[in-house]
């Protein structure tokens, strides 16, 4: 089963995404900021991360930069209401290819994760 790390400082968003992904057949671990997410990465070894940009302590782009410096192929989906605040050139230079604008459509998130992990949810035909 594919393990997904969900990182968002808003507990309601974190819970909504986690609940949806669990219903889709994913194993989910969570963190509330980038620093906590780095600890969870070491302990839980997820295969994909869904990360908000705007968070306290360490934002999502700083987290992504650290992770992708160590593992350039690690799949990260960035979610943010403030995507336009950041240069798309800068975001892609970090190595991020998947960006979803909040409020996110859960179907789009599921599609992005499936493409990144080649995972078929439990309710999908084989």
PDB file of C-alpha atoms in Angstrom:
ATOM      1  CA  UNK A   1       0.000   0.000   0.000  1.00  0.00           C
ATOM      2  CA  UNK A   2       1.327   3.426  -0.959  1.00  0.00           C
ATOM      3  CA  UNK A   3       2.063   5.722   1.971  1.00  0.00           C
ATOM      4  CA  UNK A   4       1.273   9.423   1.494  1.00  0.00           C
ATOM      5  CA  UNK A   5       2.562  12.210   3.734  1.00  0.00           C
ATOM      6  CA  UNK A   6       0.049  15.073   4.058  1.00  0.00           C
ATOM      7  CA  UNK A   7       1.580  18.334   5.334  1.00  0.00           C
ATOM      8  CA  UNK A   8      -0.670  21.296   6.135  1.00  0.00           C
ATOM      9  CA  UNK A   9      -0.849  23.620   9.130  1.00  0.00           C
ATOM     10  CA  UNK A  10      -4.675  23.748   8.955  1.00  0.00           C
ATOM     11  CA  UNK A  11      -5.990  20.731  10.913  1.00  0.00           C
ATOM     12  CA  UNK A  12      -9.307  20.663   9.020  1.00  0.00           C
ATOM     13  CA  UNK A  13      -7.568  20.574   5.622  1.00  0.00           C
ATOM     14  CA  UNK A  14      -5.110  17.927   6.822  1.00  0.00           C
ATOM     15  CA  UNK A  15      -7.971  15.780   8.126  1.00  0.00           C
ATOM     16  CA  UNK A  16     -10.124  16.204   5.001  1.00  0.00           C
ATOM     17  CA  UNK A  17      -7.271  15.194   2.685  1.00  0.00           C
ATOM     18  CA  UNK A  18      -6.218  12.317   4.963  1.00  0.00           C
ATOM     19  CA  UNK A  19      -9.754  10.928   5.225  1.00  0.00           C
ATOM     20  CA  UNK A  20     -10.236  11.113   1.457  1.00  0.00           C
ATOM     21  CA  UNK A  21      -6.916   9.435   0.668  1.00  0.00           C
ATOM     22  CA  UNK A  22      -7.600   6.662   3.194  1.00  0.00           C
ATOM     23  CA  UNK A  23     -10.956   6.041   1.491  1.00  0.00           C
ATOM     24  CA  UNK A  24      -9.032   5.869  -1.810  1.00  0.00           C
ATOM     25  CA  UNK A  25      -6.883   3.077  -0.365  1.00  0.00           C
ATOM     26  CA  UNK A  26      -3.754   4.953   0.691  1.00  0.00           C
ATOM     27  CA  UNK A  27      -1.900   4.705   3.977  1.00  0.00           C
ATOM     28  CA  UNK A  28      -1.627   8.291   5.280  1.00  0.00           C
ATOM     29  CA  UNK A  29       0.730   9.997   7.727  1.00  0.00           C
ATOM     30  CA  UNK A  30       0.527  13.698   8.566  1.00  0.00           C
ATOM     31  CA  UNK A  31       2.544  16.681   9.732  1.00  0.00           C
ATOM     32  CA  UNK A  32       1.607  20.289  10.519  1.00  0.00           C
ATOM     33  CA  UNK A  33       4.746  22.016   9.166  1.00  0.00           C
ATOM     34  CA  UNK A  34       7.913  21.370   7.202  1.00  0.00           C
ATOM     35  CA  UNK A  35      10.131  20.579  10.193  1.00  0.00           C
ATOM     36  CA  UNK A  36       7.667  18.031  11.530  1.00  0.00           C
ATOM     37  CA  UNK A  37       7.337  16.613   8.010  1.00  0.00           C
ATOM     38  CA  UNK A  38      11.096  15.997   7.787  1.00  0.00           C
ATOM     39  CA  UNK A  39      10.885  13.937  10.999  1.00  0.00           C
ATOM     40  CA  UNK A  40       7.896  11.988   9.671  1.00  0.00           C
ATOM     41  CA  UNK A  41       9.778  11.361   6.393  1.00  0.00           C
ATOM     42  CA  UNK A  42      12.621   9.698   8.312  1.00  0.00           C
ATOM     43  CA  UNK A  43      10.358   7.563  10.509  1.00  0.00           C
ATOM     44  CA  UNK A  44       7.597   6.623   8.065  1.00  0.00           C
ATOM     45  CA  UNK A  45       9.296   6.544   4.635  1.00  0.00           C
ATOM     46  CA  UNK A  46       6.297   7.708   2.549  1.00  0.00           C
ATOM     47  CA  UNK A  47       6.304   7.300  -1.232  1.00  0.00           C
ATOM     48  CA  UNK A  48       4.516  10.615  -2.014  1.00  0.00           C
ATOM     49  CA  UNK A  49       4.044  13.942  -0.185  1.00  0.00           C
ATOM     50  CA  UNK A  50       1.156  16.411  -0.466  1.00  0.00           C
ATOM     51  CA  UNK A  51       2.441  19.716   0.915  1.00  0.00           C
ATOM     52  CA  UNK A  52       0.962  23.158   1.569  1.00  0.00           C
ATOM     53  CA  UNK A  53       3.263  26.112   0.842  1.00  0.00           C
ATOM     54  CA  UNK A  54       2.275  28.576   3.573  1.00  0.00           C
ATOM     55  CA  UNK A  55       3.132  27.060   6.973  1.00  0.00           C
ATOM     56  CA  UNK A  56       4.929  28.216  10.119  1.00  0.00           C
ATOM     57  CA  UNK A  57       8.438  27.091  11.127  1.00  0.00           C
ATOM     58  CA  UNK A  58       9.333  25.721   7.669  1.00  0.00           C
ATOM     59  CA  UNK A  59       7.193  26.354   4.607  1.00  0.00           C
ATOM     60  CA  UNK A  60       6.397  23.777   1.953  1.00  0.00           C
ATOM     61  CA  UNK A  61       8.950  25.021  -0.556  1.00  0.00           C
ATOM     62  CA  UNK A  62      11.770  24.855   2.005  1.00  0.00           C
ATOM     63  CA  UNK A  63      10.639  21.326   2.899  1.00  0.00           C
ATOM     64  CA  UNK A  64      10.519  20.320  -0.781  1.00  0.00           C
ATOM     65  CA  UNK A  65      13.974  21.781  -1.406  1.00  0.00           C
ATOM     66  CA  UNK A  66      15.497  19.738   1.454  1.00  0.00           C
ATOM     67  CA  UNK A  67      13.777  16.517   0.382  1.00  0.00           C
ATOM     68  CA  UNK A  68      14.566  16.939  -3.319  1.00  0.00           C
ATOM     69  CA  UNK A  69      18.215  17.781  -2.605  1.00  0.00           C
ATOM     70  CA  UNK A  70      18.543  14.318  -1.039  1.00  0.00           C
ATOM     71  CA  UNK A  71      16.184  12.506  -3.407  1.00  0.00           C
ATOM     72  CA  UNK A  72      15.545  14.420  -6.665  1.00  0.00           C
ATOM     73  CA  UNK A  73      12.922  11.911  -7.835  1.00  0.00           C
ATOM     74  CA  UNK A  74      10.747  12.023  -4.708  1.00  0.00           C
ATOM     75  CA  UNK A  75       7.179  12.887  -5.798  1.00  0.00           C
ATOM     76  CA  UNK A  76       5.718  16.011  -4.171  1.00  0.00           C
ATOM     77  CA  UNK A  77       2.348  17.607  -4.871  1.00  0.00           C
ATOM     78  CA  UNK A  78       2.222  21.245  -3.747  1.00  0.00           C
ATOM     79  CA  UNK A  79      -1.160  22.619  -2.664  1.00  0.00           C
ATOM     80  CA  UNK A  80      -1.687  26.310  -1.990  1.00  0.00           C
ATOM     81  CA  UNK A  81      -4.165  29.149  -2.167  1.00  0.00           C
ATOM     82  CA  UNK A  82      -1.197  31.449  -2.833  1.00  0.00           C
ATOM     83  CA  UNK A  83       0.464  29.813  -5.833  1.00  0.00           C
ATOM     84  CA  UNK A  84       0.706  33.106  -7.743  1.00  0.00           C
ATOM     85  CA  UNK A  85       2.727  34.589  -4.863  1.00  0.00           C
ATOM     86  CA  UNK A  86       5.636  32.369  -5.924  1.00  0.00           C
ATOM     87  CA  UNK A  87       7.503  32.287  -9.208  1.00  0.00           C
ATOM     88  CA  UNK A  88       6.615  29.185 -11.202  1.00  0.00           C
ATOM     89  CA  UNK A  89      10.195  29.226 -12.469  1.00  0.00           C
ATOM     90  CA  UNK A  90      11.450  29.030  -8.863  1.00  0.00           C
ATOM     91  CA  UNK A  91       8.995  26.247  -7.987  1.00  0.00           C
ATOM     92  CA  UNK A  92       9.988  24.155 -11.013  1.00  0.00           C
ATOM     93  CA  UNK A  93      13.693  24.858 -10.396  1.00  0.00           C
ATOM     94  CA  UNK A  94      13.272  23.215  -6.971  1.00  0.00           C
ATOM     95  CA  UNK A  95      12.005  20.135  -8.818  1.00  0.00           C
ATOM     96  CA  UNK A  96       8.271  20.358  -8.172  1.00  0.00           C
ATOM     97  CA  UNK A  97       6.119  19.367 -11.121  1.00  0.00           C
ATOM     98  CA  UNK A  98       2.687  19.038  -9.516  1.00  0.00           C
ATOM     99  CA  UNK A  99       0.880  22.091  -8.135  1.00  0.00           C
ATOM    100  CA  UNK A 100      -2.794  22.270  -7.160  1.00  0.00           C
ATOM    101  CA  UNK A 101      -4.543  25.485  -6.170  1.00  0.00           C
ATOM    102  CA  UNK A 102      -6.648  25.527  -2.979  1.00  0.00           C
ATOM    103  CA  UNK A 103      -9.456  24.870  -2.563  1.00  0.00           C
ATOM    104  CA  UNK A 104      -8.273  21.634  -4.113  1.00  0.00           C
ATOM    105  CA  UNK A 105     -10.478  19.218  -5.979  1.00  0.00           C
ATOM    106  CA  UNK A 106      -9.927  15.882  -4.274  1.00  0.00           C
ATOM    107  CA  UNK A 107     -10.388  14.036  -7.572  1.00  0.00           C
ATOM    108  CA  UNK A 108      -7.493  16.034  -9.070  1.00  0.00           C
ATOM    109  CA  UNK A 109      -5.339  15.270  -6.027  1.00  0.00           C
ATOM    110  CA  UNK A 110      -6.125  11.566  -6.289  1.00  0.00           C
ATOM    111  CA  UNK A 111      -5.262  11.608 -10.006  1.00  0.00           C
ATOM    112  CA  UNK A 112      -1.930  13.350  -9.338  1.00  0.00           C
ATOM    113  CA  UNK A 113      -1.005  10.866  -6.605  1.00  0.00           C
ATOM    114  CA  UNK A 114      -1.980   7.887  -8.776  1.00  0.00           C
ATOM    115  CA  UNK A 115       0.209   9.178 -11.599  1.00  0.00           C
ATOM    116  CA  UNK A 116       3.130   9.738  -9.243  1.00  0.00           C
ATOM    117  CA  UNK A 117       2.853   6.409  -7.464  1.00  0.00           C
ATOM    118  CA  UNK A 118       1.277   4.164 -10.115  1.00  0.00           C
ATOM    119  CA  UNK A 119      -1.183   3.184  -7.371  1.00  0.00           C
ATOM    120  CA  UNK A 120      -4.621   1.802  -8.069  1.00  0.00           C
ATOM    121  CA  UNK A 121      -7.022   2.534  -5.210  1.00  0.00           C
ATOM    122  CA  UNK A 122      -8.795  -0.393  -3.568  1.00  0.00           C
ATOM    123  CA  UNK A 123     -12.054   0.365  -5.394  1.00  0.00           C
ATOM    124  CA  UNK A 124     -10.487   0.521  -8.877  1.00  0.00           C
ATOM    125  CA  UNK A 125     -10.845  -2.289 -11.366  1.00  0.00           C
ATOM    126  CA  UNK A 126      -7.552  -4.083 -12.005  1.00  0.00           C
TER     127      UNK A 126
END
